[in-house]
Coordinates of C-alpha atoms in Angstrom, one line a residue:
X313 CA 213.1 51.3 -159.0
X314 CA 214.3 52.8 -155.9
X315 CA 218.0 52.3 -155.3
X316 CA 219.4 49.2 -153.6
X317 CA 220.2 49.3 -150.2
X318 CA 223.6 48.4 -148.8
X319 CA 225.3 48.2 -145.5
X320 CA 227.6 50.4 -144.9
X321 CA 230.6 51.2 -141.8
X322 CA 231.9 54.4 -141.8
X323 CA 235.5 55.0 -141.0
X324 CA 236.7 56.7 -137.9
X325 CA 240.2 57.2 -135.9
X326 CA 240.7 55.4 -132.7
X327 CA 243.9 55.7 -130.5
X328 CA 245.0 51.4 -131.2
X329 CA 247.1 49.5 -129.1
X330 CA 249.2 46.2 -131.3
X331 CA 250.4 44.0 -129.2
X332 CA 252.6 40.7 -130.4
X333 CA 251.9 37.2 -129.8
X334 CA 255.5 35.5 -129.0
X335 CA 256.9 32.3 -127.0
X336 CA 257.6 32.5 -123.3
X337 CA 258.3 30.1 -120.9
X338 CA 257.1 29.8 -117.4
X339 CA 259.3 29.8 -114.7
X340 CA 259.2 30.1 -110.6
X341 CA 259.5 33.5 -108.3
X342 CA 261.7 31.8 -106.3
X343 CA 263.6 28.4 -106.3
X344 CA 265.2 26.8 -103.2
X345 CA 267.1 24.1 -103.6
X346 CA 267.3 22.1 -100.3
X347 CA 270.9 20.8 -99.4
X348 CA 272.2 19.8 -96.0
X349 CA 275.0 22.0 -94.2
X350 CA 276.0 19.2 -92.3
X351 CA 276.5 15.0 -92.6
X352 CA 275.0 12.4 -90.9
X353 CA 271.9 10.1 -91.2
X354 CA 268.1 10.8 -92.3
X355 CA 266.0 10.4 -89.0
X356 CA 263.1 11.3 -90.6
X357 CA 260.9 13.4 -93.1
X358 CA 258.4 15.7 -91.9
X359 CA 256.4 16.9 -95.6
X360 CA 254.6 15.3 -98.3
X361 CA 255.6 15.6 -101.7
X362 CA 253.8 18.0 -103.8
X363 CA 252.4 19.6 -100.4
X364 CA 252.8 23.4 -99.8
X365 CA 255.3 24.4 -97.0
X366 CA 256.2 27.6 -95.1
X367 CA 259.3 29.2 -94.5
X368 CA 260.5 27.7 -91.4
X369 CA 258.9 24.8 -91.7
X370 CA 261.0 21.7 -90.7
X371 CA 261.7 19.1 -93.7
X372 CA 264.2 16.3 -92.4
X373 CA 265.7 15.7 -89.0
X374 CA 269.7 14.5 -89.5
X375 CA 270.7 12.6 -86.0
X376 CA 271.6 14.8 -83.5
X377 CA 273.6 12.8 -80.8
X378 CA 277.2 13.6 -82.6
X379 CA 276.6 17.4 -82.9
X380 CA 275.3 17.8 -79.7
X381 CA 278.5 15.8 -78.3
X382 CA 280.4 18.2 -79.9
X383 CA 278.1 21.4 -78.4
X384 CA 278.4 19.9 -75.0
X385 CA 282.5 19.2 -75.4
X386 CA 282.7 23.1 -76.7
X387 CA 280.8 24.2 -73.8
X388 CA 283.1 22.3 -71.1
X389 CA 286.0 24.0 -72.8
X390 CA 284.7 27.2 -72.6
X391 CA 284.2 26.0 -69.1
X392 CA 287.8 25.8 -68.5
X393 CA 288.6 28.6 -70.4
X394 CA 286.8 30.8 -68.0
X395 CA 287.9 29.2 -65.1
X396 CA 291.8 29.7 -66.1
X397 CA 290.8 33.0 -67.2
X398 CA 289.9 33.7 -63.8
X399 CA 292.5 32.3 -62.0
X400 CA 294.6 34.9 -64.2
X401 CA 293.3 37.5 -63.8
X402 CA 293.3 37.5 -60.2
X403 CA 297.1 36.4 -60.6
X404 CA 297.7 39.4 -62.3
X405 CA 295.7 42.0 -59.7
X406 CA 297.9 40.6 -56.7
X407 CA 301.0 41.2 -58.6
X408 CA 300.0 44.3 -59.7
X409 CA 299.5 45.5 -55.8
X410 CA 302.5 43.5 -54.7
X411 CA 304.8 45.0 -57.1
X412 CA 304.2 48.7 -55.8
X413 CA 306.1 47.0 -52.7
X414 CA 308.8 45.7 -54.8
X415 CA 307.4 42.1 -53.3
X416 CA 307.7 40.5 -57.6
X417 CA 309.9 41.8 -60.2
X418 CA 308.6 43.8 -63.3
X419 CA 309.2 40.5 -65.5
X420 CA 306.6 38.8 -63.6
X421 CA 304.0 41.5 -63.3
X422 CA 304.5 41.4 -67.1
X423 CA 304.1 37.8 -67.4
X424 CA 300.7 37.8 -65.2
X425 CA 299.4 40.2 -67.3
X426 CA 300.2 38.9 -70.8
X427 CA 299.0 35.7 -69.1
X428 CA 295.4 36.9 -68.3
X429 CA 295.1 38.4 -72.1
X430 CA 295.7 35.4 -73.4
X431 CA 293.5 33.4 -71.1
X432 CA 290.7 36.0 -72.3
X433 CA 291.7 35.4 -76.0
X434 CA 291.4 31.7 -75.4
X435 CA 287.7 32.2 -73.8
X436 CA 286.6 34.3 -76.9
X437 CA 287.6 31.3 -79.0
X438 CA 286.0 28.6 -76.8
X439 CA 283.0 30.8 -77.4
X440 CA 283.3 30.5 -81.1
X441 CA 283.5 26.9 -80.7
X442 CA 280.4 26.6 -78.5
X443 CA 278.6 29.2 -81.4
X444 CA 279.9 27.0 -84.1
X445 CA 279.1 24.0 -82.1
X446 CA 275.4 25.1 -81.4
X447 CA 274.9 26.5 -85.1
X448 CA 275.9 22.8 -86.4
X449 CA 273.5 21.3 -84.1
X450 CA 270.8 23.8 -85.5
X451 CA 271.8 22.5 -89.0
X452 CA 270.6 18.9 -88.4
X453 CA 267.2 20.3 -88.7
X454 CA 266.5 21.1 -92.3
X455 CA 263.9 23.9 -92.6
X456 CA 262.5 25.2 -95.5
X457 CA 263.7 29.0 -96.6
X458 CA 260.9 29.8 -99.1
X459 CA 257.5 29.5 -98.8
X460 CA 256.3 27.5 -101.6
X461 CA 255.7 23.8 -103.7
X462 CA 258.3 21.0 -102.7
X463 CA 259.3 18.8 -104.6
X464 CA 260.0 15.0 -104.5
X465 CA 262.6 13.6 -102.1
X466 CA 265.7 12.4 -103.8
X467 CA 266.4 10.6 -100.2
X468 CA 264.4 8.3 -98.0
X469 CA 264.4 8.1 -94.1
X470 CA 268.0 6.1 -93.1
X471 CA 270.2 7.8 -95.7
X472 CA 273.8 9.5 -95.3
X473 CA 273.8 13.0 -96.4
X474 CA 276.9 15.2 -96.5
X475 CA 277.5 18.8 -96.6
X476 CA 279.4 18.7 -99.6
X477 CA 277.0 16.8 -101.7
X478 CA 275.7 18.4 -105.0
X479 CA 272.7 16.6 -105.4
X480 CA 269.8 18.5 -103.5
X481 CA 267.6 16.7 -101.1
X482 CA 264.4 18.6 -102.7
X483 CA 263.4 22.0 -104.2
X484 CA 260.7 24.4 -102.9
X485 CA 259.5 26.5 -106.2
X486 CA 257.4 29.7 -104.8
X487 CA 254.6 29.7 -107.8
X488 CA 252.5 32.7 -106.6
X489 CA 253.5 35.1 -108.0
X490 CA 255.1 33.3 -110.9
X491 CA 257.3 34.5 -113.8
X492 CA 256.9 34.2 -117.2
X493 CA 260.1 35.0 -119.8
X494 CA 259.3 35.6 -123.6
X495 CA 261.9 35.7 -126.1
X496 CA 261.4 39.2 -127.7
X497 CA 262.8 40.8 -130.7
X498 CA 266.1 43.0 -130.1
X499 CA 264.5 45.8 -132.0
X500 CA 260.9 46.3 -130.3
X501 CA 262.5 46.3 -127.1
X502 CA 263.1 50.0 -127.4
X503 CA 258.8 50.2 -127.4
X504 CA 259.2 49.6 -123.9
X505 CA 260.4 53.0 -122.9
X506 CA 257.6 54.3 -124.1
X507 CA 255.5 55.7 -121.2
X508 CA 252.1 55.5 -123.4
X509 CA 252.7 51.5 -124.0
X510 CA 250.4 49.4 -121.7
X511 CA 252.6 47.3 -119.7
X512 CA 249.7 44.6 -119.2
X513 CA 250.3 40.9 -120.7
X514 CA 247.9 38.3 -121.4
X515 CA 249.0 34.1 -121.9
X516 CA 247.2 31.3 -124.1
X517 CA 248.2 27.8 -123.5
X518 CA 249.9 25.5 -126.0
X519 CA 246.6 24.3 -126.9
X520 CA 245.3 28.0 -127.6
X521 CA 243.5 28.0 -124.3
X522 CA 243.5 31.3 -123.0
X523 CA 244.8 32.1 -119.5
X524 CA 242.0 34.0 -117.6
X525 CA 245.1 36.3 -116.0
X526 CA 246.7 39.6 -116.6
X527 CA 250.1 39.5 -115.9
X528 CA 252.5 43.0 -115.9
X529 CA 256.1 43.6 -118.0
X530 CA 258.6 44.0 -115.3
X531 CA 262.1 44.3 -116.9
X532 CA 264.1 43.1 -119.8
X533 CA 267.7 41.9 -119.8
X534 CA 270.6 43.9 -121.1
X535 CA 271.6 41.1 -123.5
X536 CA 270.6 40.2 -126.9
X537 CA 271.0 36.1 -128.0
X538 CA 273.1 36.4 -130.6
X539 CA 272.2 33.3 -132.5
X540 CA 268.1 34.3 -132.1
X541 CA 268.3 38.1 -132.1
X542 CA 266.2 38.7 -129.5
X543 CA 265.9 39.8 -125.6
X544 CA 264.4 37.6 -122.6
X545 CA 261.4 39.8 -121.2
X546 CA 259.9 38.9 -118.4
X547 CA 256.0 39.7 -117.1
X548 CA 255.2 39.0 -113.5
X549 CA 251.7 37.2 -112.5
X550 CA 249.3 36.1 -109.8
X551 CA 249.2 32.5 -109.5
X552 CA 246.9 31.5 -106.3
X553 CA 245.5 28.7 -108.5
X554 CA 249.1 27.3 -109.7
X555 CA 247.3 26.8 -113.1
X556 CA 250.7 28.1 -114.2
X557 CA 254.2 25.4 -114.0
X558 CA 257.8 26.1 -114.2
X559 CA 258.4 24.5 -117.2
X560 CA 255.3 25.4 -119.4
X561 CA 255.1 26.6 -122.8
X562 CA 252.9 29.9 -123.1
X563 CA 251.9 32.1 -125.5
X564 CA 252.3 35.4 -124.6
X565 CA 250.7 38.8 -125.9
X566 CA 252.9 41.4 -125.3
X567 CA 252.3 45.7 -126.2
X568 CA 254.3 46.1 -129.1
X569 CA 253.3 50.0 -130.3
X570 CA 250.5 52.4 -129.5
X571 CA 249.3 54.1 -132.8
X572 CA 246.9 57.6 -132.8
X573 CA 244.2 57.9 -135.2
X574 CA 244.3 54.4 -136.4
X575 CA 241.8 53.1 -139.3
X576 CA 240.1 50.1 -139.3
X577 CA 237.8 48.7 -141.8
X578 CA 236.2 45.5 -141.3
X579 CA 237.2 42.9 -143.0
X580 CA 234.6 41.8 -145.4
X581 CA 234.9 45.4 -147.3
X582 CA 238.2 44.3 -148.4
X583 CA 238.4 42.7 -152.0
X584 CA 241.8 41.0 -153.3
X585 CA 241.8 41.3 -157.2
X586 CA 243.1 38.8 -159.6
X587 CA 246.7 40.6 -159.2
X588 CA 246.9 40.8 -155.8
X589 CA 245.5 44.3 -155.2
X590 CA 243.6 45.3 -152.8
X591 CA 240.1 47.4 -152.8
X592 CA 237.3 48.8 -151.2
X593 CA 233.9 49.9 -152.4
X594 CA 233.1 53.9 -151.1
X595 CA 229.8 55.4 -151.0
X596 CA 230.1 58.8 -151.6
X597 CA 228.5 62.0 -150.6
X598 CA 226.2 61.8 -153.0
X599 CA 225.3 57.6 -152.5
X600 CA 227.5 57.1 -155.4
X601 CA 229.8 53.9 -155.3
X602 CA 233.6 54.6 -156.1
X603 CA 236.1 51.9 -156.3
X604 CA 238.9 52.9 -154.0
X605 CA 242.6 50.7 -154.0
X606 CA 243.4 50.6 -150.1
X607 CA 246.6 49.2 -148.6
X608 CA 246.1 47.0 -145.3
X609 CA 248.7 45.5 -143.1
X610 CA 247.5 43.3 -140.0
X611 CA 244.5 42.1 -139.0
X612 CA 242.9 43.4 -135.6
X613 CA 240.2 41.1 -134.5
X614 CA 237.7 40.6 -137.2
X615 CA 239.1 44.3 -139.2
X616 CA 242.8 45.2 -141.3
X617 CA 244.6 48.0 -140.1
X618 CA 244.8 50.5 -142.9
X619 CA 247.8 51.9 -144.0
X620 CA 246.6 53.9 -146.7
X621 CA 243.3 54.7 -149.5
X622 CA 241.1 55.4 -146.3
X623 CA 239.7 58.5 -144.7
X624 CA 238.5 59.3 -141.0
X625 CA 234.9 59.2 -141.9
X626 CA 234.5 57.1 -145.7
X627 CA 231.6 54.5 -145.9
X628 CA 232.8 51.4 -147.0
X629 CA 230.4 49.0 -147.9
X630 CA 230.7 45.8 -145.9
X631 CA 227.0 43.9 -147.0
X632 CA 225.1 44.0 -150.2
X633 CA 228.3 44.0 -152.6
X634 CA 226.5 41.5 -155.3
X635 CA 223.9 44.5 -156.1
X636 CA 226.7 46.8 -156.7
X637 CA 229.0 47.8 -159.2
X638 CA 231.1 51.8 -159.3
X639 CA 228.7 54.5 -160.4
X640 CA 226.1 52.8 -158.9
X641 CA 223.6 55.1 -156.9
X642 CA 222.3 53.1 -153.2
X643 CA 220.8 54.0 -150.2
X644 CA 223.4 53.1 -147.4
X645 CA 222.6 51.9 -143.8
X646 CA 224.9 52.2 -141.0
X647 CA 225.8 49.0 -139.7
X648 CA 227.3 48.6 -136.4

């Protein structure tokens, strides 16, 4: 009788990236919240919530009329200030000519100059107050300073806002790009360093849906929690499609070490005995099978990581195992 035919994979070392599945959380690229810098009433809004909006873009209109009363005052006073500033100026020139003739008294050429400085100093600040004036007019405008998602409206048309209110009006989250932050343990954070280590992340959803998106490690902070013991990492990626939230629960895998000449045996050669051992059937050089104890850690995909009883180039048999016993003599076929 011819001997039985098994399947066989033969063993061979591969460079192997492991990478860690762990929590993260998503959260914006940017976040503006939208506050006015001045009081007055809600004229109107100009966006829809939930709408996209550019930076620039106006929001809400606050009414104008008392601001631009106050522009218009600021702008008469700087009016006058000129005008005197003028006048003194001039005052001082003539008594600077008249006094080479002795025709005023040093005190008074003094006192026509000192008088034009300070006619100057007071134009400089009626030209703050016009600036300051004008820059509080620009403020009833609301514009938006991100580019991005806005919120709801926390205020309708006819409303009194003030500057000093703590509540924002709305908030514009920038979601593309868009962060995500996964809680990592203190001790592989070191991993990162390591030039070798891939820097690419990929997400699942809560539901195990995977995220068709490749994200990139960008930085981790120089704290550990120390109630959790880990480190906040955070991976940076595209988001045109805003299938990503602030807010959402992710499941992130992150490189955790790069390991040269890696073993792998598939999974179905691996036999747990009755005490918890582990073992492998070898076909030897000769077709012979040998029984061999191997130690396995994780799983990769559908194989176990070996850690040791395994050798770059051992047949394991992965098929045919109920025709088999040790010492038995086969003919093996490589299975891919």
């Amino acid at each position: 009788m011819p001997p039985p035919a098994v399947g066989v994979a033969t063993i061979k070392a591969e460079s192997l990236k492991l990478y860690d599945n762990l929590p993260g959380r998503v959260s914006a690229f940017r976040t503006a919240e939208i506050r006015p810098q001045v009081s007055g009433i809600i004229l109107k809004r100009f966006f829809e919530e939930g709408a996209s909006v550019n930076a620039g873009e106006k929001l809400y209109q606050i009414e104008p009329t008392l601001y631009e009363a106050e522009l218009a005052s600021a702008e008469a006073q700087l009016a006058v200030a000129e005008a005197n500033a003028y006048s003194a100026h001039l005052r001082a020139e003539r008594y600077k000519k008249l006094s080479k003739n002795s025709a005023v008294s040093e005190q008074e050429l003094d006192d026509s100059e000192a008088t034009a400085k300070q006619t100057e100093a007071q134009v400089k600040a009626a030209q703050a107050a016009v600036r300051s004036a004008r820059i509080n007019l620009s403020y009833t405008e609301i514009t938006a300073p991100i580019s991005g998602v806005i919120g709801r409206s926390t205020i309708t048309e006819g409303a009194l806002v003030s500057a000093q209110q703590s509540t924002a009006l709305t908030i514009i989250r920038q979601l593309s790009p868009i962060y995500v932050d996964i809680q990592r343990p203190a001790s592989s954070v070191l991993l990162m360093r390591n030039p070798a280590l891939p820097r690419e992340v990929t997400l699942s959803l809560e539901d195990g849906t995977s995220v068709e998106k490749t994200g990139e490690l960008q930085f981790s902070d120089a704290n550990v929690d120390p109630g959790t013991g880990t480190v906040n990492v955070r991976a940076l990626f595209e988001n045109a499609d805003h299938l990503l939230l602030p807010g959402m629960f992710v499941r992130a895998n992150v490189p955790s070490s790069l390991i040269e000449n890696a073993l792998l045996v598939p999974q179905q050669a691996v036999m747990r005995q009755a005490g918890g051992a582990t073992t492998t059937y070898v076909v030897n050089s000769d077709n012979v099978v040998e029984v061999r104890g191997v130690e396995v850690t994780r799983a990769i995909g559908d194989k176990w990581l070996v850690k040791s009883g395994l050798k770059t180039d051992d047949r394991v048999v992965i098929s045919g195992l109920q025709k088999i016993k040790p010492g038995v003599t086969v003919t093996p076929e490589e299975t891919k």
